[in-house]
XYZ file of C-alpha atoms in Angstrom:
211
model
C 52.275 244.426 -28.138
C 52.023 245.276 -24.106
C 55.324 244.771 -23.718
C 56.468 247.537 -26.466
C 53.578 249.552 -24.534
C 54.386 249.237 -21.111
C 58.137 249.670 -22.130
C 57.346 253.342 -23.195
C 55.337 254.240 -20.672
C 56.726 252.357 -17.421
C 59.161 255.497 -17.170
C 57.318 258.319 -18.245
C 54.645 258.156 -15.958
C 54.797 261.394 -13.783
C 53.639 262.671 -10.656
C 52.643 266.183 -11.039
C 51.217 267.763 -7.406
C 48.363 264.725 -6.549
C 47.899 264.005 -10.160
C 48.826 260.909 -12.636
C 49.123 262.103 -15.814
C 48.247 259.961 -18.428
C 49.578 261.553 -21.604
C 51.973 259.178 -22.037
C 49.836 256.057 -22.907
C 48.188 256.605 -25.873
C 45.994 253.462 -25.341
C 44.523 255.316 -22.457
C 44.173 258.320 -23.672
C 40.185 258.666 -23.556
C 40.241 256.924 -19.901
C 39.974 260.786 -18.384
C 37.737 261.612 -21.533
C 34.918 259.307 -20.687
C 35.102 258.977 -17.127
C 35.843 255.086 -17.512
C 38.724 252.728 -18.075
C 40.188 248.904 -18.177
C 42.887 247.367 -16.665
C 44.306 244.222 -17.398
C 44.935 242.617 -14.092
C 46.396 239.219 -15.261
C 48.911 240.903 -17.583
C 49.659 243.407 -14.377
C 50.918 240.314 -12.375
C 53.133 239.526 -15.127
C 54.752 242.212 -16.183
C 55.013 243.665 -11.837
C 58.737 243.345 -11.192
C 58.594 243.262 -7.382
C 55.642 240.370 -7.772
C 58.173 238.724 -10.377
C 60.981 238.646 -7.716
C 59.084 237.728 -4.757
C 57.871 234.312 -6.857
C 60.871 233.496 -8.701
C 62.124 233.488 -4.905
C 59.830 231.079 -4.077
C 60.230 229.320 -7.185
C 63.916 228.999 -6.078
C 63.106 227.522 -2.302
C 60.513 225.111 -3.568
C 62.894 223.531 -5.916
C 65.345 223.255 -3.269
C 62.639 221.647 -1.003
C 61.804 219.368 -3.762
C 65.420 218.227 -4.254
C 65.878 217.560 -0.527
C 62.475 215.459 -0.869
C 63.500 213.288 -4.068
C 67.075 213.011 -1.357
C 64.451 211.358 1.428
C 62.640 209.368 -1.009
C 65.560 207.844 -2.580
C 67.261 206.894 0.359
C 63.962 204.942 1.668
C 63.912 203.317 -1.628
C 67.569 201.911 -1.159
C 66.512 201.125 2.710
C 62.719 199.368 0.989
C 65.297 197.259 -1.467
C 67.864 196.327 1.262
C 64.488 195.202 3.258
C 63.757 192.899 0.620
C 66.715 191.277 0.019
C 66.581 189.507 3.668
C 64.191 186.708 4.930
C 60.522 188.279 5.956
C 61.034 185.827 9.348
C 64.531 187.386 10.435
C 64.523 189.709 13.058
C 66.891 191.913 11.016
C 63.706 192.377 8.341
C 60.996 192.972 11.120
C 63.412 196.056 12.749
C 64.366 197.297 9.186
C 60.303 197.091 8.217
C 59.268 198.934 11.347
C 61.722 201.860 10.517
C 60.622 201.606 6.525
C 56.712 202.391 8.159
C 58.227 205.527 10.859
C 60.216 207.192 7.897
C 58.031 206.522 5.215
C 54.918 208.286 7.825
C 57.908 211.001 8.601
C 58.373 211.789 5.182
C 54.739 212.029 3.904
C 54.257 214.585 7.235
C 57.482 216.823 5.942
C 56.281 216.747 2.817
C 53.120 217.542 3.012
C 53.994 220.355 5.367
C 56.663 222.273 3.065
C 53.963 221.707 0.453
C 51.295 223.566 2.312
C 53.541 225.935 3.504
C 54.393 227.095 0.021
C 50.979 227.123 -0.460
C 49.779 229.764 1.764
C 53.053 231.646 1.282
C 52.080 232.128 -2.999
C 48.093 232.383 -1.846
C 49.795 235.472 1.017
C 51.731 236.787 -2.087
C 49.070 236.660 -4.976
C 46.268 238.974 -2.091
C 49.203 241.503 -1.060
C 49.491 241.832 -4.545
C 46.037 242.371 -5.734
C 45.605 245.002 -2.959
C 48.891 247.062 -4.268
C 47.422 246.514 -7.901
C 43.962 247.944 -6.614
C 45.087 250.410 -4.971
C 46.746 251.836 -7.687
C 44.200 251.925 -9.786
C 42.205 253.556 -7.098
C 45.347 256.491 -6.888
C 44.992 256.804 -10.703
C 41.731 256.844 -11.393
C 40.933 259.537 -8.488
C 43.301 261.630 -10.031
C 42.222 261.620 -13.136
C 38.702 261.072 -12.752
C 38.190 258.322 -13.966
C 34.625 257.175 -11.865
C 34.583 253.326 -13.088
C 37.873 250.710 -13.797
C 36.500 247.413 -15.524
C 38.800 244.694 -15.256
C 39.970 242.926 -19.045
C 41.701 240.438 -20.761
C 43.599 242.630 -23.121
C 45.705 239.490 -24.958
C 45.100 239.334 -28.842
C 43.215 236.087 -29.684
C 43.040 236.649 -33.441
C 46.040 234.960 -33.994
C 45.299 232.012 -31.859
C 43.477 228.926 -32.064
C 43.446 227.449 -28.586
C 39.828 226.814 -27.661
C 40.313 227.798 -24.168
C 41.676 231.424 -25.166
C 39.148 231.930 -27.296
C 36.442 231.321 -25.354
C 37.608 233.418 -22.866
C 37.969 235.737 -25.230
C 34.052 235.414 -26.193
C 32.687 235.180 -22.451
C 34.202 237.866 -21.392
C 32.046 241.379 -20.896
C 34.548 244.150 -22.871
C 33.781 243.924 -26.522
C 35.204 247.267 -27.581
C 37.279 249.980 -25.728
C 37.799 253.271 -27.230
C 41.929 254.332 -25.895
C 40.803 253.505 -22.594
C 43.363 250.934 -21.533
C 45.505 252.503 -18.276
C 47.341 248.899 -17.986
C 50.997 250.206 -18.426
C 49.832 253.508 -16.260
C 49.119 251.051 -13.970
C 52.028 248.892 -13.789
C 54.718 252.377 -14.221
C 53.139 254.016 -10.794
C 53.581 250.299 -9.604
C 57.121 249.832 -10.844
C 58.303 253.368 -9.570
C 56.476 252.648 -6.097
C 54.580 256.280 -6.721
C 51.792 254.955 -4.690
C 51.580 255.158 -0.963
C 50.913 252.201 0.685
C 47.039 251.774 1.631
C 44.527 249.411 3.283
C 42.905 246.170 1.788
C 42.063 247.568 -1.525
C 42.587 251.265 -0.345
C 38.933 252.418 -0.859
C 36.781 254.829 -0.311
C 34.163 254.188 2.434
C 31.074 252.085 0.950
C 33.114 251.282 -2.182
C 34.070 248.069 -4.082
C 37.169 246.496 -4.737
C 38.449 246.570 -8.919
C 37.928 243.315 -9.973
């Protein structure tokens, strides 16, 4: 259903002076009304083209890393079974054992590396990401006064009968929101990189970050 929503509203939301109008999505309609809103962060990381690119990058490089890797492993496999084929007391097996032990240490090292390296890359990726996602919500909200942003799971679990999504669905704190969703306002400023580029979480002084 987000996907219909955020379709529709990705390119109609507008910048009008220093206010985001939020006409366009119905399902937030009330956000300005009430003075509070939710926004569903998980499905914002989803549906964030520039966060989509930036991992299926990634994506791309690991499985090219992982390819070299099985290339490594295989070939100390083939050196492991030519090992075994000699006698343990020839000289030929002791030299071909020793460099078994320096590649085999070589290639745990490189792989563990590329590993952690990806690592901290996605962990760099998933924080710069959060911050632009916070910070528009902080742009939005200010100009349309919205004073509070609760983050929600906004994914129907009626249908569903995974345990694990419905529990989720049970612990967590929104049980009802009146047309207060600004999601796909969210992910159209976002998309059309309407907002400027800020600190952290690009609050105010003595605030708190959307969580």
């Amino acid at each position: 259903m987000k996907k219909l929503l955020v379709s529709a509203v990705a390119c109609t939301v507008a910048l009008t002076g220093a206010s985001f109008s939020q006409a366009q999505n119905p399902h937030g309609a009330n956000a300005a009304k009430y003075g509070i809103a939710v926004v569903d962060v998980t499905y914002i990381f989803k549906e964030y083209p520039k966060f989509k690119g930036i991992m299926d990058g990634m994506k791309k490089e690991m499985e090219g890393a992982e390819a070299q890797l099985k290339a490594d492993r295989d070939r100390i496999q083939q050196m492991e079974e030519r090992r075994d084929t000699l006698q343990p007391s020839s000289d030929e097996f002791k030299k071909l054992d020793e460099n078994l032990a320096r590649q085999k240490a070589d290639f745990n090292i490189k792989a563990g590396t590329i590993r952690r390296d990806f690592m901290e890359r996605e962990a760099e990726v998933y924080m710069q990401t959060y911050r632009e996602v916070a910070n528009a919500v902080r742009v939005y909200a200010t100009s349309n006064n919205i004073g509070l942003v609760i983050r929600y799971n906004g994914d129907d679990v009626a249908a569903t009968e995974n345990r694990q999504d419905v529990l989720r669905a049970i612990n967590q704190p929104i049980v009802y929101q009146n047309s207060i969703d600004i999601t796909p306002d969210v992910i159209g400023l976002l998309s059309r990189g309407a907002v400027p580029a800020g600190g952290p979480t690009a609050q105010a002084p003595g605030a708190r970050a959307v969580r």
